[in-house]
């Protein structure tokens, strides 16, 4: 299996899970947000078929574009900030972050403002 390719099987498996996360985050009320811990604004995707690159490609199907990439060098921590292309209707999920650690193969998707 080529780890750079986002296959239809991977899309079929993970797209509903990510859509559920985005929909849940978009539907939060101010009261919901105030009663949540920052960890609840993140989904863990480590040890899956997804990689930072394939997750970024999948997020493009939800209308997100790569806005910024940052890392801390030799420690291999990374942050890929992605923004919703169409911001006409505010949802609270306009800016997300794909982040983790290359050394431990950690992969997460978070609402940027709660990281």
Coordinates of C-alpha atoms in Angstrom, one line a residue:
X1 CA 0.0 0.0 0.0
X2 CA 1.3 3.4 -1.0
X3 CA 0.9 5.7 2.1
X4 CA 0.8 8.9 -0.1
X5 CA -2.4 7.9 -1.9
X6 CA -5.8 8.6 -0.4
X7 CA -7.7 5.6 -1.7
X8 CA -11.5 5.4 -2.1
X9 CA -11.5 2.7 0.7
X10 CA -9.8 5.1 3.1
X11 CA -12.2 8.0 2.1
X12 CA -15.2 5.7 2.5
X13 CA -14.0 4.7 6.0
X14 CA -12.9 8.0 7.4
X15 CA -15.0 10.7 5.7
X16 CA -18.2 10.0 7.7
X17 CA -16.2 10.0 11.0
X18 CA -14.6 13.4 10.1
X19 CA -17.9 14.8 8.9
X20 CA -19.5 13.8 12.2
X21 CA -16.7 15.7 14.1
X22 CA -17.1 18.8 11.9
X23 CA -20.9 18.7 12.2
X24 CA -20.7 18.3 16.0
X25 CA -18.3 21.2 16.3
X26 CA -20.3 23.4 14.0
X27 CA -23.5 22.8 16.0
X28 CA -22.1 23.7 19.4
X29 CA -23.7 26.5 21.3
X30 CA -21.8 29.0 23.4
X31 CA -23.0 27.2 26.5
X32 CA -21.7 23.9 25.1
X33 CA -18.3 25.4 24.4
X34 CA -18.1 26.8 27.9
X35 CA -18.7 23.4 29.4
X36 CA -16.2 21.5 27.3
X37 CA -12.5 20.9 27.9
X38 CA -10.0 21.7 25.2
X39 CA -9.4 18.0 24.6
X40 CA -13.0 17.6 23.4
X41 CA -12.2 19.8 20.4
X42 CA -9.8 17.2 19.0
X43 CA -10.2 13.8 17.3
X44 CA -7.4 11.3 17.6
X45 CA -6.4 9.7 14.2
X46 CA -3.2 8.1 15.2
X47 CA -2.6 4.5 14.2
X48 CA -5.1 4.7 11.3
X49 CA -4.6 4.5 7.5
X50 CA -4.5 8.3 7.5
X51 CA -1.3 10.3 7.4
X52 CA -0.9 14.1 7.7
X53 CA -0.8 14.3 3.9
X54 CA -3.8 12.0 3.2
X55 CA -5.8 13.8 6.0
X56 CA -5.0 17.1 4.3
X57 CA -6.2 15.7 1.0
X58 CA -9.4 14.4 2.6
X59 CA -10.1 17.8 4.3
X60 CA -10.0 19.4 0.8
X61 CA -13.1 17.5 0.0
X62 CA -14.8 19.3 2.9
X63 CA -13.7 22.7 1.5
X64 CA -10.5 23.3 3.5
X65 CA -7.3 24.6 2.0
X66 CA -3.8 24.3 3.4
X67 CA -3.2 27.7 5.0
X68 CA 0.1 27.2 6.9
X69 CA 2.6 24.5 7.8
X70 CA 4.9 24.7 10.8
X71 CA 7.2 22.2 12.6
X72 CA 9.8 22.3 15.3
X73 CA 12.6 20.6 13.4
X74 CA 14.3 17.6 14.8
X75 CA 11.5 16.8 17.3
X76 CA 9.2 16.3 14.4
X77 CA 6.2 17.9 15.9
X78 CA 4.0 19.5 13.1
X79 CA 1.0 21.8 12.8
X80 CA -0.9 22.2 9.5
X81 CA -3.5 25.0 9.8
X82 CA -6.3 24.6 7.3
X83 CA -9.1 27.1 6.6
X84 CA -12.5 26.7 5.1
X85 CA -12.6 28.2 1.6
X86 CA -16.2 29.3 1.9
X87 CA -16.6 31.3 5.1
X88 CA -20.0 32.8 4.2
X89 CA -21.8 30.9 7.0
X90 CA -19.8 31.0 10.3
X91 CA -19.7 27.6 11.9
X92 CA -16.8 27.7 14.5
X93 CA -14.9 25.2 12.3
X94 CA -13.5 27.8 9.8
X95 CA -10.0 27.1 11.0
X96 CA -8.8 23.6 11.9
X97 CA -5.4 22.1 12.6
X98 CA -3.9 18.8 11.6
X99 CA -1.2 18.2 14.2
X100 CA 0.9 15.6 15.9
X101 CA 4.4 14.1 16.2
X102 CA 6.4 12.3 13.5
X103 CA 8.5 10.5 16.0
X104 CA 5.5 8.8 17.6
X105 CA 3.2 8.8 14.5
X106 CA 0.7 10.9 16.4
X107 CA -2.1 12.4 14.3
X108 CA -4.9 14.7 15.4
X109 CA -7.5 17.0 14.0
X110 CA -8.5 20.0 16.2
X111 CA -10.5 23.2 16.1
X112 CA -7.6 25.6 16.0
X113 CA -8.9 28.1 18.6
X114 CA -9.0 25.5 21.3
X115 CA -5.6 24.0 20.9

